[in-house]
Coordinates of C-alpha atoms in Angstrom, one line a residue:
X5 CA 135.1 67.4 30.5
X6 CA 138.5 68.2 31.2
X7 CA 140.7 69.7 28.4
X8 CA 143.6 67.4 27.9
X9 CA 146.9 68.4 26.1
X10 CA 149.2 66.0 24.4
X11 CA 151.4 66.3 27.3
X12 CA 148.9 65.6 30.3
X13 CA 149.6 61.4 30.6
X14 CA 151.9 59.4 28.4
X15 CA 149.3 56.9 28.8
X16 CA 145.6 56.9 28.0
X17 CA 144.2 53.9 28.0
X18 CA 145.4 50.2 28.0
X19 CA 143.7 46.8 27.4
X20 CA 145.6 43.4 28.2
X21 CA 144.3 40.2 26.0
X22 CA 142.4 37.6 27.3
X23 CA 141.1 34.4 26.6
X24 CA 138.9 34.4 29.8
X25 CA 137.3 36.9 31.0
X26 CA 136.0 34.9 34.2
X27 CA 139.3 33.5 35.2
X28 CA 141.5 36.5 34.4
X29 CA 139.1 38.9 36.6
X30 CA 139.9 36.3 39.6
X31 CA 143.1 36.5 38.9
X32 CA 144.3 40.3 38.5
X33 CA 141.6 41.0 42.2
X34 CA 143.6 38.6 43.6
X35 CA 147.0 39.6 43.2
X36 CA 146.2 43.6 43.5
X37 CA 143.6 43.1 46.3
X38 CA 140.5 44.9 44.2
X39 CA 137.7 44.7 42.6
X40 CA 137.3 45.0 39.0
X41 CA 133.7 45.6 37.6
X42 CA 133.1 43.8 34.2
X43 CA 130.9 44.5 31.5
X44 CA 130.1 44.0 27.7
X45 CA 131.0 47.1 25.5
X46 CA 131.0 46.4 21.0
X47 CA 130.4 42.7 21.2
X48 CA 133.7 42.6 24.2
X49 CA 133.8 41.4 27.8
X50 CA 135.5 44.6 29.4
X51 CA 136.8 43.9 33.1
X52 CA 137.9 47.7 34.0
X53 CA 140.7 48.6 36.6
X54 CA 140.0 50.9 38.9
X55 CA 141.4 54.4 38.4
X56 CA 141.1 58.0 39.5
X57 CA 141.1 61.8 37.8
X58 CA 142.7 62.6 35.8
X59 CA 141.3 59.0 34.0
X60 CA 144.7 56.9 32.5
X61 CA 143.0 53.5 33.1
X62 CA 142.4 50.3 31.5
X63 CA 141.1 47.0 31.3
X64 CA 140.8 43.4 30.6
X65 CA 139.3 42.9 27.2
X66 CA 138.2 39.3 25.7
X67 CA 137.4 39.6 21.4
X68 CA 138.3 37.8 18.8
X69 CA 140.6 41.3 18.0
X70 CA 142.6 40.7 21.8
X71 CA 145.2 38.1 21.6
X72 CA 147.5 37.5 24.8
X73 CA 150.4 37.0 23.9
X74 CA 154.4 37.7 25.5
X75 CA 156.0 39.7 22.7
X76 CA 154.7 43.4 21.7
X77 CA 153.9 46.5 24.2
X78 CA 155.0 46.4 27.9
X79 CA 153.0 47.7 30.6
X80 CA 154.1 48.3 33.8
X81 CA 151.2 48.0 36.4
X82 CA 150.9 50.0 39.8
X83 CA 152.6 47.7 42.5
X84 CA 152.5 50.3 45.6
X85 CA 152.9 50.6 48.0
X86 CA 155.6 47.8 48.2
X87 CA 156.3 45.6 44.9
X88 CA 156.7 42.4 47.2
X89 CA 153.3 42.3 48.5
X90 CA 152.0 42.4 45.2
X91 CA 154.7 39.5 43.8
X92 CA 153.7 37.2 47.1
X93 CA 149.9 36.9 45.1
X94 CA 151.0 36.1 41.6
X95 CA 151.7 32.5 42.2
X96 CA 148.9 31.6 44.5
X97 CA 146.5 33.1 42.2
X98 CA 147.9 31.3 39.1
X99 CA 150.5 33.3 37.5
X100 CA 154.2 33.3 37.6
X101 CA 156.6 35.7 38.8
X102 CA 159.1 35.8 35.7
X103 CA 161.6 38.4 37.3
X104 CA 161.4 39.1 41.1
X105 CA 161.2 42.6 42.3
X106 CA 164.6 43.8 41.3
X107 CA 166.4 47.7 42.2
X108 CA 166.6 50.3 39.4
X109 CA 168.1 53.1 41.5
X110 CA 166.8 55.4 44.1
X111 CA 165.1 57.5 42.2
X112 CA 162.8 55.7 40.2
X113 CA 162.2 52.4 42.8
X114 CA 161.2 48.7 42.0
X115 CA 160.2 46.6 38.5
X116 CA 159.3 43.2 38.5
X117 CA 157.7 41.1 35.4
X118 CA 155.5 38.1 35.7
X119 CA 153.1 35.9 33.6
X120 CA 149.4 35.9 34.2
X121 CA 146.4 33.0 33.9
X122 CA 146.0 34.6 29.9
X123 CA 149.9 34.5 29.1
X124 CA 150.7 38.1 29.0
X125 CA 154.0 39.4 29.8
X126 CA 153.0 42.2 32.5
X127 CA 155.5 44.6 34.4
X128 CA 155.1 45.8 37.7
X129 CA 156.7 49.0 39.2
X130 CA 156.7 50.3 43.0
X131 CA 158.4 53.0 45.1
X132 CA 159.2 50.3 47.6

């Protein structure tokens, strides 16, 4: 195993609430174009993003413990290569686009927020 510092990713892991599991995998392959594989892990449906070395992933989690909810921890979600094509899903797949992809500078690129089929307040962030 890799050694990991302190330092090497701001973010480890992340798990976004829901109330079900079925409905939420739909929707989050949907809108990102993937596949999601989904298993039971300590008495929770897991439904794991996809992700690559060095591992900072996540997933969808449905317990008793995982409550969706707007308020709390913001997460900002991989939307390259362009924010839009991701945004253009949300909608048809059952979510709602709650701030449309809007400039932060040159630098840093593209945000957007919207609400998915659980009601979670996600964030989106692209180059483009």
């Amino acid at each position: 195993m890799e050694k990991l510092s302190k330092t090497t990713n701001a973010l480890n892991w992340f798990e976004i609430p829901v109330t079900d599991a079925a409905r939420a995998k739909a929707f989050y392959e949907s809108v990102f174009d993937i596949q999601m594989q989904q298993f039971e892990m300590m008495g929770m449906q897991m439904i794991m993003f996809p992700s690559q070395s060095p591992k900072t992933g996540g997933a969808l989690v449905q317990s008793p413990q995982h409550i969706p909810g707007t308020t709390g921890a913001v997460i900002y979600l991989n939307g390259n290569p362009n924010l839009q094509l991701v945004l253009d899903r949300i909608e048809n797949a059952g979510g709602k686009v709650t701030m449309p992809k809007t400039h932060i500078n040159p630098e840093t690129g593209y945000m957007a927020f919207f609400m998915d089929t659980e009601g979670n307040a996600v964030g989106l962030h692209s180059g483009e």
